[in-house]
Coordinates of C-alpha atoms in Angstrom, one line a residue:
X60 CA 0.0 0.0 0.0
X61 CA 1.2 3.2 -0.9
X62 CA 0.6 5.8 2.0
X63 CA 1.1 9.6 2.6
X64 CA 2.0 10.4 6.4
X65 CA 0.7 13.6 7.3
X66 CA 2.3 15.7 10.3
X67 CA 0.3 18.3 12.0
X68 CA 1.3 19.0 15.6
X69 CA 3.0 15.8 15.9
X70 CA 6.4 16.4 15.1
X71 CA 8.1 13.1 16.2
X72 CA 8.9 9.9 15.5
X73 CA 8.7 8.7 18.8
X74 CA 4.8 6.7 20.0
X75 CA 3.5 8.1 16.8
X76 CA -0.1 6.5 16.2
X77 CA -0.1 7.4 12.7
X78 CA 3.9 6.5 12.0
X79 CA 3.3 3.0 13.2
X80 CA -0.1 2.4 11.0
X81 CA 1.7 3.6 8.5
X82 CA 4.6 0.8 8.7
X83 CA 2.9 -1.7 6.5
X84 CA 3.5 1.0 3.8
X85 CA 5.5 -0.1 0.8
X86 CA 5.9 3.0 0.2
X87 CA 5.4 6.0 2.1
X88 CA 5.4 10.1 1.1
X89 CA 5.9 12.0 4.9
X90 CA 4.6 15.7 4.7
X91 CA 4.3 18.6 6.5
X92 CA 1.8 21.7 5.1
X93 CA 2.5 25.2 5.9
X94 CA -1.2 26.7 5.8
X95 CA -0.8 30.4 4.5
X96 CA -3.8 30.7 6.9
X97 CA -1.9 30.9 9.9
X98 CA -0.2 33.8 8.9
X99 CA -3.5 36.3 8.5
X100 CA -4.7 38.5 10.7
X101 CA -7.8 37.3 13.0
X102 CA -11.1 38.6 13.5
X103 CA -8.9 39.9 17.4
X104 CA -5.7 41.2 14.8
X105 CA -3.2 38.7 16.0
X106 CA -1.4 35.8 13.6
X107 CA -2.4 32.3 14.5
X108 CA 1.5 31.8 14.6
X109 CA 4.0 34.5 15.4
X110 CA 7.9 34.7 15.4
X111 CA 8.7 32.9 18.0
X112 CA 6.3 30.1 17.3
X113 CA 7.4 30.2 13.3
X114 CA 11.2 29.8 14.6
X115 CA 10.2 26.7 17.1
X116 CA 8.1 25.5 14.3
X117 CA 11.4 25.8 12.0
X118 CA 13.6 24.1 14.0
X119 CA 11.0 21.4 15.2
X120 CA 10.7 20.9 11.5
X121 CA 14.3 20.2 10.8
X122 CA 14.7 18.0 13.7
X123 CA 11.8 16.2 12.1
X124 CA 13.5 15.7 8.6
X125 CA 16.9 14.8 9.9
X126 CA 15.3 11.8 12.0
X127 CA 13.8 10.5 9.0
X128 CA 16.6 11.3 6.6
X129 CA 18.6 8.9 9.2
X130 CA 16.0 5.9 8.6
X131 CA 16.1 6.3 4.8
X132 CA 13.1 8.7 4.1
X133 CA 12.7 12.5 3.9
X134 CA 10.4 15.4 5.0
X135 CA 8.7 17.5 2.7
X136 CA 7.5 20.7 3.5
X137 CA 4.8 22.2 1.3
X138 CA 2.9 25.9 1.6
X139 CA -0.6 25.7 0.7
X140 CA -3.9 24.7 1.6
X141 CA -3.6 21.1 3.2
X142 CA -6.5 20.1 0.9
X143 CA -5.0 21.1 -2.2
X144 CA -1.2 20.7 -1.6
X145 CA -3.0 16.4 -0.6
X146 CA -4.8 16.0 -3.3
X147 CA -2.0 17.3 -5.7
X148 CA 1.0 14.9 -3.9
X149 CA -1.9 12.2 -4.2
X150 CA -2.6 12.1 -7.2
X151 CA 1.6 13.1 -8.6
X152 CA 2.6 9.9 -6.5
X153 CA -0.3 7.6 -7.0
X154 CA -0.6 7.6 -3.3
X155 CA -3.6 4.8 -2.3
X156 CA -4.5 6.6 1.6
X157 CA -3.2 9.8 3.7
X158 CA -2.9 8.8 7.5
X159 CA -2.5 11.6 10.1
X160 CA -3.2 11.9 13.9
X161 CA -7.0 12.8 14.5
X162 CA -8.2 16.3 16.0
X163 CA -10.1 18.0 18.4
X164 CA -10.3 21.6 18.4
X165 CA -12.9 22.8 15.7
X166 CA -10.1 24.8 13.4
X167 CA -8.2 21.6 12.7
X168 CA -11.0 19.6 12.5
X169 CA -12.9 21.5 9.7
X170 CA -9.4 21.4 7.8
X171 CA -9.4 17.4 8.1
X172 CA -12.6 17.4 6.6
X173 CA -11.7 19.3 3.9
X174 CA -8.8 17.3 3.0
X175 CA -11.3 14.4 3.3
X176 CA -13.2 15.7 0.5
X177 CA -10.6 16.5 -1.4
X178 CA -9.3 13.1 -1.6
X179 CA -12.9 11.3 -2.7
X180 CA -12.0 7.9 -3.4
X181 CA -8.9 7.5 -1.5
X182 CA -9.3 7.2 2.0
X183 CA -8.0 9.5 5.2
X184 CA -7.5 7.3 7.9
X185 CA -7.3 8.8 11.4
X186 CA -5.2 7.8 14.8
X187 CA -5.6 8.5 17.9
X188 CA -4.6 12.0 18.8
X189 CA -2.2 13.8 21.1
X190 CA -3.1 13.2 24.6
X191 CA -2.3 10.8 27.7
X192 CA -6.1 8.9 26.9
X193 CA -8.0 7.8 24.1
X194 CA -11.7 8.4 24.7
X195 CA -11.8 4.2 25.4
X196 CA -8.9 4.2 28.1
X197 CA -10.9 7.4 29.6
X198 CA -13.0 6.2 33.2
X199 CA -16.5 6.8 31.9
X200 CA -17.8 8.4 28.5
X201 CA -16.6 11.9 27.4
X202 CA -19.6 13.2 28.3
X203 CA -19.8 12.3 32.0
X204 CA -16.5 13.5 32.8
X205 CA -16.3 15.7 35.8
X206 CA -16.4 19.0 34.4
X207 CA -14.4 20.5 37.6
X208 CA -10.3 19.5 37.3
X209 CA -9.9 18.5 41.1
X210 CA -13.0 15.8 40.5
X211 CA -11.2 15.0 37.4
X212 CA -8.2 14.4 38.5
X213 CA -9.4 12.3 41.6
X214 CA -11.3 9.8 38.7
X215 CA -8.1 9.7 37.0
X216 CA -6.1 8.7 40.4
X217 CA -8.3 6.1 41.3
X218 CA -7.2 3.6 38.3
X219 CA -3.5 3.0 37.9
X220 CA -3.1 3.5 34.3
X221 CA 0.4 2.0 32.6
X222 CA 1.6 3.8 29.8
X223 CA 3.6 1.9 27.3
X224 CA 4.6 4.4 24.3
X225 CA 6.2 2.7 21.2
X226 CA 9.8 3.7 20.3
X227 CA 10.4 5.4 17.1
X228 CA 11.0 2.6 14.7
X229 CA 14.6 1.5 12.7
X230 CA 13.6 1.8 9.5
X231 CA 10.7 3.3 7.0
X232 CA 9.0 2.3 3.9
X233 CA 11.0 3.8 0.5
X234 CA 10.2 7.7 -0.7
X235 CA 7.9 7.3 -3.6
X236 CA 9.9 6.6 -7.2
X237 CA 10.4 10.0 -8.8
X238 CA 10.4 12.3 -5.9
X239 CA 12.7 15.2 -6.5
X240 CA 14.3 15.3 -2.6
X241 CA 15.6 19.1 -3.4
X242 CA 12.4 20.4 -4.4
X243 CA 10.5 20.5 -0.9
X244 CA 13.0 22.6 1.5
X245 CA 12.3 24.8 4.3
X246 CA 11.2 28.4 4.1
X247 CA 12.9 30.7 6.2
X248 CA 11.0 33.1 8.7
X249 CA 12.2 36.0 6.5
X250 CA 10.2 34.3 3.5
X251 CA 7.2 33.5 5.6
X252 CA 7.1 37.4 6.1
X253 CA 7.6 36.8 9.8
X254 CA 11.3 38.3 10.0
X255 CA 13.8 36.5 12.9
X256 CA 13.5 36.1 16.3
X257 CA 16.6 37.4 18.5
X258 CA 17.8 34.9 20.9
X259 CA 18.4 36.5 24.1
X260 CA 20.0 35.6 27.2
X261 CA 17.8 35.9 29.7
X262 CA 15.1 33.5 28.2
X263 CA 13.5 30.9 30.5
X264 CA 13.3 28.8 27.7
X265 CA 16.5 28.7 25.7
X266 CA 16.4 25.7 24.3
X267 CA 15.8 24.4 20.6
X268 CA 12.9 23.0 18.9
X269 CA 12.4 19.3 17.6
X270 CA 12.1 15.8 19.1
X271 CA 15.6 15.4 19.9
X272 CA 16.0 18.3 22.4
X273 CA 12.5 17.4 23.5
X274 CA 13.7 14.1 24.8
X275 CA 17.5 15.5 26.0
X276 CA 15.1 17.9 28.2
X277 CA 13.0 15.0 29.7
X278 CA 16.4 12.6 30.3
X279 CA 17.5 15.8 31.9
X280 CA 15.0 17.0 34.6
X281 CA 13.9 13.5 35.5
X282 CA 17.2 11.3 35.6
X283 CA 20.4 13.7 35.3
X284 CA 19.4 16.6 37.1
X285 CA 16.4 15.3 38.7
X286 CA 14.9 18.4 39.2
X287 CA 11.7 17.0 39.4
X288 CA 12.1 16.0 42.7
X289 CA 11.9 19.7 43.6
X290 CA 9.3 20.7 40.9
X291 CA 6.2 21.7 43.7
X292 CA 8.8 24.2 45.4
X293 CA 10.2 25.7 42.0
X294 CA 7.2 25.6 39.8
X295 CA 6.3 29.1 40.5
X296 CA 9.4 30.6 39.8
X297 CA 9.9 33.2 36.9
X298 CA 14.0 33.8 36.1
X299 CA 16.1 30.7 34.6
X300 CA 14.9 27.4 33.0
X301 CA 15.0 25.1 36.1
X302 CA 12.4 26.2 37.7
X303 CA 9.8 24.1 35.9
X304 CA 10.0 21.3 33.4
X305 CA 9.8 23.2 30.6
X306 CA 8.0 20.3 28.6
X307 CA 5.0 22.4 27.3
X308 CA 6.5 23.9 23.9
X309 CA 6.8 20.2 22.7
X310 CA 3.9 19.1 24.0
X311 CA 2.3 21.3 22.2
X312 CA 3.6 20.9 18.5
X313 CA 4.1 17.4 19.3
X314 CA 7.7 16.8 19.1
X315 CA 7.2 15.3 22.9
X316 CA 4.6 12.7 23.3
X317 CA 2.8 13.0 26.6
X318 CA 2.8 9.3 27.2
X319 CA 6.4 9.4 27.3
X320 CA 6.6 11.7 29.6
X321 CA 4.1 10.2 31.6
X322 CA 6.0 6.7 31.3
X323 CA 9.6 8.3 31.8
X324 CA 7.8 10.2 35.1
X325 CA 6.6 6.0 36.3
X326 CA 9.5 5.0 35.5
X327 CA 11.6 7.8 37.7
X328 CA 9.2 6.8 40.3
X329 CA 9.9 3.3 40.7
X330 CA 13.2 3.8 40.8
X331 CA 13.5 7.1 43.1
X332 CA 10.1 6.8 44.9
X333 CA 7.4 9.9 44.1
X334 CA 6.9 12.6 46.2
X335 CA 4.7 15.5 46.0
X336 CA 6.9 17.1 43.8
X337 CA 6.6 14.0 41.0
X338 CA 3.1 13.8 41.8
X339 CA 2.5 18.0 41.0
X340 CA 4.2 16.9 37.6
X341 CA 1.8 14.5 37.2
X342 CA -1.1 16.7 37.7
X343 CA 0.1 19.4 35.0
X344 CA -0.3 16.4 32.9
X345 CA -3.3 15.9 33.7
X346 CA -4.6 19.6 33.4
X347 CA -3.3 19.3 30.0
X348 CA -6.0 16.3 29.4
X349 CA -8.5 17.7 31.4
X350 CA -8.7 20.4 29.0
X351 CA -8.6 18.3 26.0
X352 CA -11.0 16.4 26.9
X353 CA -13.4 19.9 27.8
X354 CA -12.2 21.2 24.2
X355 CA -13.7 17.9 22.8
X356 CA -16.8 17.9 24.4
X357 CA -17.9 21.2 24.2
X358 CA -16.1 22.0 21.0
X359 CA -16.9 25.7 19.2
X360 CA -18.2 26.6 22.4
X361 CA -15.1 27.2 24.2
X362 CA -14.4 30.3 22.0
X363 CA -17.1 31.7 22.0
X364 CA -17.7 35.3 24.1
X365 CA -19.4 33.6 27.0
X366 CA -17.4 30.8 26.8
X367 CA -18.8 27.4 28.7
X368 CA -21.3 29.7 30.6
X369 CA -23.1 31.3 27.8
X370 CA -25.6 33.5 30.1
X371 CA -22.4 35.0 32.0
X372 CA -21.1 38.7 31.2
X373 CA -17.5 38.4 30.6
X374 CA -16.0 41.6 29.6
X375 CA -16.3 42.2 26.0
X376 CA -15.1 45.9 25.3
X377 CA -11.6 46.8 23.7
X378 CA -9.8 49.8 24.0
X379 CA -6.5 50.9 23.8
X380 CA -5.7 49.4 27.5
X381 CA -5.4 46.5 25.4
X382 CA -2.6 47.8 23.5
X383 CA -1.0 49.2 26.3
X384 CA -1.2 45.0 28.4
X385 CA 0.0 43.3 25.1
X386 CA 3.1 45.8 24.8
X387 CA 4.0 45.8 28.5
X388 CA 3.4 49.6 29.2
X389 CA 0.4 49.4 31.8
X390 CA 2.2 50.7 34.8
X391 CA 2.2 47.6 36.5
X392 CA 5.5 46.4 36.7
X393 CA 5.0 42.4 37.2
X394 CA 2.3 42.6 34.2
X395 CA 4.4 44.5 31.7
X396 CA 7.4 42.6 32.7
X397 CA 5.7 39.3 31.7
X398 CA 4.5 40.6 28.7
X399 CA 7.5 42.2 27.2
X400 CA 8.9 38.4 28.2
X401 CA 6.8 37.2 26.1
X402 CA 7.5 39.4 23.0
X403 CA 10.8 39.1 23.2
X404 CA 11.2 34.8 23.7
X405 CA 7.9 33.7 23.4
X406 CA 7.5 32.5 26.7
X407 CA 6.4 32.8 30.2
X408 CA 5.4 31.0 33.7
X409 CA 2.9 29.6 34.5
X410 CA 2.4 32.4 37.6
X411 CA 2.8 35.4 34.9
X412 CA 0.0 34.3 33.0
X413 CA -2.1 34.0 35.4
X414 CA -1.5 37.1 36.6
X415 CA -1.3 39.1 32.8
X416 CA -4.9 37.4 32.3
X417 CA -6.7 38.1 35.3
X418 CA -5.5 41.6 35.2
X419 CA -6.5 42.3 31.6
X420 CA -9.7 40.4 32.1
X421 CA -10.9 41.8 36.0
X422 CA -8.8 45.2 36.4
X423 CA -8.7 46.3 32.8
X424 CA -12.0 44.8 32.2
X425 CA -11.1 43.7 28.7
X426 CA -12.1 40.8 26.3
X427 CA -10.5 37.9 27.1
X428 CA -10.6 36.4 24.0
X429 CA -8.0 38.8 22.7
X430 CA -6.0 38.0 25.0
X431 CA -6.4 34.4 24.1
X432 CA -5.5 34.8 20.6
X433 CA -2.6 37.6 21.4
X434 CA -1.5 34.4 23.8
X435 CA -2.1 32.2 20.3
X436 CA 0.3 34.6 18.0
X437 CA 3.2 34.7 20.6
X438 CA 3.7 31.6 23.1
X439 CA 6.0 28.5 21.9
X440 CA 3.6 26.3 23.7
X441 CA 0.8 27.4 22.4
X442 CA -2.3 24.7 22.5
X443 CA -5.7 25.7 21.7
X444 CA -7.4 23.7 24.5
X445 CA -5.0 24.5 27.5
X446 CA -4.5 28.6 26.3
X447 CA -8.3 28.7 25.3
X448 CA -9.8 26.4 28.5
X449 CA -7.1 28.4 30.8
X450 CA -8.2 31.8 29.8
X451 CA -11.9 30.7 30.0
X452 CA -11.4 29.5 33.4
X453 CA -9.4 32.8 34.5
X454 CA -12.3 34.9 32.9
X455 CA -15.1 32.8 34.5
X456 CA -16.8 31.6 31.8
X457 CA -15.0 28.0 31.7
X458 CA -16.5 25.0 33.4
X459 CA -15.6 25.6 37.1
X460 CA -18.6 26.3 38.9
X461 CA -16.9 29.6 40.4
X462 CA -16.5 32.7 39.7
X463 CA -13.6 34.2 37.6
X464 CA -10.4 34.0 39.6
X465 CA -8.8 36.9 40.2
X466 CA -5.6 37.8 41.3
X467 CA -4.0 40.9 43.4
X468 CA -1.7 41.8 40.6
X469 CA 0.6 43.7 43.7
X470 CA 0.5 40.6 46.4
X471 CA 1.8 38.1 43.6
X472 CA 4.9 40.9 42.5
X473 CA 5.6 41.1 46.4
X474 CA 5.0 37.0 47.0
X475 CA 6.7 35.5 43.7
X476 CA 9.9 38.5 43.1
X477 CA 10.2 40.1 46.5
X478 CA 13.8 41.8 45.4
X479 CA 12.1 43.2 41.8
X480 CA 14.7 40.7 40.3
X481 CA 12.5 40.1 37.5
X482 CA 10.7 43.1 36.7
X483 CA 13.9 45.0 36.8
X484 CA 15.2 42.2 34.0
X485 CA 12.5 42.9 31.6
X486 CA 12.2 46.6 32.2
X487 CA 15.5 48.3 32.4
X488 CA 13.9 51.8 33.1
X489 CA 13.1 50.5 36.6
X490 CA 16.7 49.0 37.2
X491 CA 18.2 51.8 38.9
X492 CA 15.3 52.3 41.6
X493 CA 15.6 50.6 45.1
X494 CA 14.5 47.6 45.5
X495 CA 11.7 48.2 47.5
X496 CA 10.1 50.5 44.6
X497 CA 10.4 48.6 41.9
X498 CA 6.9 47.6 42.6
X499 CA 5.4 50.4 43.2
X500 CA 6.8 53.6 40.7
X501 CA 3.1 54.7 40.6
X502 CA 4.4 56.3 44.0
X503 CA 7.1 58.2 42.5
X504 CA 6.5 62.1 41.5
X505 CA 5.4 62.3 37.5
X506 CA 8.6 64.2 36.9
X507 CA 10.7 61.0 37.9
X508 CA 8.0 58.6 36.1
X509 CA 8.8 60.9 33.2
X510 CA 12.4 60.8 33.3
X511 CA 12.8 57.5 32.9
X512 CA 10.3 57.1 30.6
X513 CA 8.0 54.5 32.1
X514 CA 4.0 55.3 32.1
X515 CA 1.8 55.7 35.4
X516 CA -1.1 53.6 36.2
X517 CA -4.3 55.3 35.9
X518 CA -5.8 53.7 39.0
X519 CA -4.4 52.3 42.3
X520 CA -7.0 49.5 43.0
X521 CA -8.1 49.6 46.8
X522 CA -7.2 45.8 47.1
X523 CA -3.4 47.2 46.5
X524 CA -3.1 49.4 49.3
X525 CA -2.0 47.1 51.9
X526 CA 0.7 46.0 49.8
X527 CA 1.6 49.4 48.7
X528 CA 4.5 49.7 51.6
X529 CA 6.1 46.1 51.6
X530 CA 9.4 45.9 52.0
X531 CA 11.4 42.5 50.5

């Protein structure tokens, strides 16, 4: 049988579904399709992909090509609409079915059924997606799932699943006859129109794309350094890559599988013992697959205004405070300092984005869905169920029976960077203040905020004032 293998956000040959269906091949065509798509503005004016996800993209695409190049095969790399650029390579190569890793959110989704009907006759074969479960290794249908994570995660608990991923394999079925190997190279970022991303020093994520620094990252933290044994003290740390696993940016465009992670985290386990710290690790895990599994049940839904709770009032105005949060000029230090992180690497913690989006959502009182989609453009990790489902929860329109949460913007800078170490790494007009105003230059006389060129904040929120005076 000849075969096409289509990658999507699955950029590995490691426990690939779809690679191992496809190794009964004779012949098989492995292709990657850059969607023009991504690169248009949306309806909230951000890219679906940015520059730092186009470079991670890049390199996770020449990883990609290099593995297979090593077991006798080759990526290509076509621009197009996946339904055309298909049916074309289809029908060039005689190709007799396209296999690819199913979908859940509803973008992706509607493209697979294009490509379906492009193909008529030859057949698009599906397997199983990207997560820890298929829907038959889940504890009860999809649909009676707890919808609340801690309920969730409890159901989870109580059954000891073993996870057994399948290595990458030796060897792959012959290129088709004919293929023209030079004729399907990369594009650079300059040619997607994206320009290049700077790498700079200070990034908590300095580490390449692709499937072998994926898995050099996850022999790192759980058997060489074992930093996982420290992860629950760590986790909400904000300066340096050790402070978390740093697995997410894989995870996400699937040059990690999470089963392997899951099985290399048993495995560390057995041999170390767990402790609260292995288990936390274990429960990010799972907040990634709860929020799967709420993206496939409630599909379009989840992006919507209202979110999971269509007869709440989230926020829906937009105004140029918007502007001011996504460029990192609000006047809150700990806010813009995340967000001009995230310009300039393309990521951030986990604590500094859930502080950026509950203070554009409850103190700016802003649509959260552009801040959603400006989270789409620029993180490396991006994932449309965990940025959409976390953003939903933040803004109180996700599944959790509470209320939005909402965090003191002021506590958290005094809490998680007592010393202003990282607000004064990310804003270098507030270097040469004491310590103990880094926080706070809303305090300071205009003439000083103008001299070094920083803004004020138009409003001091009363639930700051006990904070105002802290000293680290």
């Amino acid at each position: 049988m000849r075969a096409l293998l289509w990658f999507k956000q699955d950029l590995r040959l490691d426990d690939h579904p779809a690679l191992q269906a496809a190794l009964a091949s004779n012949c098989l065509l492995p292709l990657y399709v850059l969607d023009p798509a991504l690169l248009q503005f949306d309806e909230f004016g951000s890219r679906r992909i940015g520059v730092h996800r186009a470079r991670f993209l890049l390199e996770s695409l020449t990883a990609l090509d290099s593995a297979l190049r090593q077991r006798g095969s080759k990526l290509l790399v076509v621009s197009g609409k996946p339904e055309e650029v298909i049916a074309q390579l289809v029908g060039q190569f005689d190709m007799r079915q396209v296999i690819t890793l199913d979908e859940i959110a509803p973008q992706e989704r509607a493209v697979i059924a294009r490509v379906r009907d492009a193909l008529g006759p030859v057949p698009l074969r599906t397997a199983q997606s990207n997560g820890l479960f298929s829907e038959a290794e889940l504890p009860c249908p999809l649909d009676q799932l707890p919808t609340v994570y801690s309920q969730f995660r409890t159901l989870i608990d109580a059954r000891q699943y073993v996870f057994q991923p399948q290595s990458a394999p030796d060897q792959l079925p012959p290129l088709p006859e004919g293929l023209d190997i030079n004729a399907y190279g990369l594009p650079t970022q300059s040619q997607l129109g994206l320009g290049d991303a700077l790498s700079l020093v200070p990034s908590a994520f300095p580490f390449s794309g692709g499937e072998t620094a994926a898995l050099a990252r996850l022999r790192d933290y759980l058997w060489d350094s074992q930093n996982v044994r420290t992860y629950k003290q760590t986790r909400n740390g904000m300066i340096g890559s050790e402070y978390s696993s740093k697995f997410s940016p894989w995870l996400a465009n699937g040059s990690l599988s999470p089963r392997r992670a899951a099985a290399e985290l048993r495995r560390h386990e057995s041999l170390y013992g767990a402790n609260e710290s292995t288990y936390w690790l274990w429960a990010e895990l799972l907040w990634r697959e709860f929020f799967r599994c709420t993206l496939q049940r409630y599909g379009q839904a989840l992006f919507e205004p209202g979110g999971l709770k269509a007869t709440e009032r989230a926020p829906q105005q937009i105004d140029e405070r918007f502007e001011q949060w996504a460029h990192g000029r609000t006047g809150m230090p700990l806010v813009d300092a995340n967000m001009r992180e995230l310009a300039a690497t393309g990521y951030m913690s986990n604590r500094g984005r859930q502080v950026v989006a509950s203070y554009l959502v409850s103190d700016l009182q802003q649509d959260w869905r552009h801040g959603a989609a400006w989270f789409e453009e620029h993180l490396i990790d991006y994932d449309p169920a965990s940025n959409w489902g976390n953003w939903a929860y933040l803004a109180g329109v996700g599944s959790d029976p509470r209320l939005k949460r909402t965090f003191n913007a002021l506590k958290q800078a005094r809490q998680y960077d007592p010393q202003g170490e990282y607000v004064s790494l990310w804003i270098p007009e507030l270097r040469n203040l004491p310590e103990h105003q880094r926080h706070t230059p809303f305090l300071l006389q205009a003439q000083q905020l103008d001299a070094i060129n920083y803004p004020r904040l138009e409003r001091i929120p009363d639930s700051w004032q006990r904070h105002l005076n802290e000293v680290a």
